[in-house]
Amino acid sequence: MSSLNSLTNQVLELSLNLLSEQSFVPESPASLDVDGNVNLCLAGIIAKAGLLATKQQKRVSNFERDLIDTSSKERLEEEFKYLGWSSISCKKQIAFNDRTSFSIRKQVLIAYLQNCKDKNTLLNLDVSL
């Protein structure tokens, strides 16, 4: 699997795009909106972006379906590990997502990802803005 460093910019850009397209950001791991679209938490968005960046569309569909069917945060960790990323990173992204108030979550996460993009770093484990 490609290293995170070589994919950082692409993953960040895709993550920002995916986040912007969602109607809301749920608590981890995922939720359906009123139209039946999958909305992912921060860790789910980053994992999906990693899969898309590595051209694994079929795995994206299975990943999203699994998250909706199982509501398993462990499934998020599995995908991070599959991509060669740390499960600790995943857990920190889950914690950041879930401790952020729903009413401001999307805006805070966009600012977080934009900050990562500006610094050309992903998964800054401090996760404080």
Tab-separated table of C-alpha atoms in Angstrom:
chain	number	residue	atom	x	y	z
A	1	MET	CA	0.000	0.000	0.000
A	2	SER	CA	1.272	3.498	-0.751
A	3	SER	CA	2.633	5.456	2.169
A	4	LEU	CA	0.496	8.175	3.677
A	5	ASN	CA	3.182	10.759	2.942
A	6	SER	CA	2.994	10.175	-0.820
A	7	LEU	CA	-0.787	10.494	-0.744
A	8	THR	CA	-1.156	13.374	1.712
A	9	ASN	CA	-2.156	16.125	-0.692
A	10	GLN	CA	-4.504	13.939	-2.713
A	11	VAL	CA	-6.125	12.469	0.399
A	12	LEU	CA	-6.609	15.919	1.921
A	13	GLU	CA	-8.162	17.318	-1.243
A	14	LEU	CA	-10.488	14.328	-1.577
A	15	SER	CA	-11.371	14.497	2.128
A	16	LEU	CA	-12.323	18.158	1.852
A	17	ASN	CA	-14.433	17.455	-1.228
A	18	LEU	CA	-16.185	14.487	0.407
A	19	LEU	CA	-16.857	16.458	3.574
A	20	SER	CA	-18.270	19.393	1.618
A	21	GLU	CA	-20.639	17.092	-0.275
A	22	GLN	CA	-22.142	15.575	2.881
A	23	SER	CA	-25.291	17.097	4.334
A	24	PHE	CA	-23.948	16.559	7.876
A	25	VAL	CA	-21.188	14.772	9.777
A	26	PRO	CA	-22.497	12.115	12.157
A	27	GLU	CA	-20.939	10.667	15.266
A	28	SER	CA	-18.643	7.815	14.329
A	29	PRO	CA	-18.852	5.827	12.187
A	30	ALA	CA	-21.636	6.739	9.726
A	31	SER	CA	-25.294	7.530	9.212
A	32	LEU	CA	-27.775	7.841	6.377
A	33	ASP	CA	-29.367	11.184	5.581
A	34	VAL	CA	-33.062	11.579	4.735
A	35	ASP	CA	-32.313	10.826	1.074
A	36	GLY	CA	-30.482	7.587	1.913
A	37	ASN	CA	-26.994	8.960	1.254
A	38	VAL	CA	-24.148	7.740	3.450
A	39	ASN	CA	-22.603	10.422	5.656
A	40	LEU	CA	-19.273	9.499	7.216
A	41	CYS	CA	-17.443	10.676	10.306
A	42	LEU	CA	-13.982	12.250	9.981
A	43	ALA	CA	-12.135	8.921	10.130
A	44	GLY	CA	-14.542	7.451	7.574
A	45	ILE	CA	-14.054	10.396	5.236
A	46	ILE	CA	-10.266	10.111	5.458
A	47	ALA	CA	-10.376	6.347	4.894
A	48	LYS	CA	-12.717	6.750	1.920
A	49	ALA	CA	-10.400	9.408	0.483
A	50	GLY	CA	-7.461	7.041	0.912
A	51	LEU	CA	-9.320	4.294	-0.924
A	52	LEU	CA	-10.314	6.650	-3.726
A	53	ALA	CA	-6.749	7.965	-3.994
A	54	THR	CA	-5.532	4.402	-4.423
A	55	LYS	CA	-8.240	3.621	-7.014
A	56	GLN	CA	-10.240	1.141	-4.928
A	57	GLN	CA	-13.819	2.094	-5.767
A	58	LYS	CA	-15.269	-1.367	-5.115
A	59	ARG	CA	-13.732	-1.404	-1.647
A	60	VAL	CA	-15.278	2.055	-0.996
A	61	SER	CA	-18.769	0.679	-1.614
A	62	ASN	CA	-18.182	-2.300	0.670
A	63	PHE	CA	-16.651	-0.061	3.348
A	64	GLU	CA	-19.609	2.333	3.393
A	65	ARG	CA	-22.144	-0.502	3.422
A	66	ASP	CA	-20.296	-2.211	6.288
A	67	LEU	CA	-20.263	0.983	8.351
A	68	ILE	CA	-24.009	1.462	7.919
A	69	ASP	CA	-24.812	-2.221	8.509
A	70	THR	CA	-22.586	-2.708	11.567
A	71	SER	CA	-22.127	0.791	13.097
A	72	SER	CA	-18.660	-0.520	13.976
A	73	LYS	CA	-15.856	1.870	14.853
A	74	GLU	CA	-13.551	-1.136	14.618
A	75	ARG	CA	-14.384	-1.250	10.908
A	76	LEU	CA	-12.863	2.226	10.605
A	77	GLU	CA	-9.678	0.983	12.270
A	78	GLU	CA	-9.549	-2.004	9.920
A	79	GLU	CA	-9.645	0.303	6.917
A	80	PHE	CA	-6.909	2.538	8.327
A	81	LYS	CA	-4.740	-0.544	8.881
A	82	TYR	CA	-5.509	-1.765	5.351
A	83	LEU	CA	-4.293	1.571	4.009
A	84	GLY	CA	-1.103	1.255	6.058
A	85	TRP	CA	-2.138	3.881	8.582
A	86	SER	CA	-2.092	3.697	12.353
A	87	SER	CA	-5.135	2.563	14.303
A	88	ILE	CA	-4.112	5.187	16.872
A	89	SER	CA	-4.533	7.843	14.179
A	90	CYS	CA	-7.976	6.460	13.463
A	91	LYS	CA	-8.954	6.512	17.136
A	92	LYS	CA	-7.797	10.116	17.485
A	93	GLN	CA	-9.826	11.160	14.434
A	94	ILE	CA	-12.870	9.371	15.880
A	95	ALA	CA	-12.407	11.132	19.225
A	96	PHE	CA	-12.000	14.540	17.582
A	97	ASN	CA	-15.113	13.971	15.458
A	98	ASP	CA	-17.270	12.718	18.317
A	99	ARG	CA	-16.289	15.334	20.888
A	100	THR	CA	-17.107	18.166	18.484
A	101	SER	CA	-20.654	19.437	18.867
A	102	PHE	CA	-22.956	18.341	16.063
A	103	SER	CA	-24.069	21.917	15.421
A	104	ILE	CA	-20.548	23.009	14.437
A	105	ARG	CA	-18.934	19.670	13.543
A	106	LYS	CA	-18.895	20.073	9.774
A	107	GLN	CA	-17.425	23.581	9.906
A	108	VAL	CA	-14.790	22.564	12.486
A	109	LEU	CA	-13.753	19.517	10.467
A	110	ILE	CA	-13.480	21.546	7.256
A	111	ALA	CA	-11.227	24.006	9.120
A	112	TYR	CA	-9.178	21.105	10.533
A	113	LEU	CA	-8.659	19.492	7.119
A	114	GLN	CA	-7.884	22.861	5.525
A	115	ASN	CA	-5.315	23.487	8.259
A	116	CYS	CA	-3.749	20.089	7.534
A	117	LYS	CA	-3.715	20.906	3.824
A	118	ASP	CA	-2.073	24.291	4.428
A	119	LYS	CA	0.644	22.536	6.441
A	120	ASN	CA	0.775	19.625	3.957
A	121	THR	CA	0.293	17.168	6.762
A	122	LEU	CA	-2.465	14.696	7.483
A	123	LEU	CA	-3.561	13.226	10.764
A	124	ASN	CA	-1.800	15.723	12.966
A	125	LEU	CA	-2.290	13.700	16.100
A	126	ASP	CA	-2.663	16.812	18.231
A	127	VAL	CA	-6.005	17.377	16.433
A	128	SER	CA	-6.478	20.720	18.084
A	129	LEU	CA	-7.283	23.801	16.050
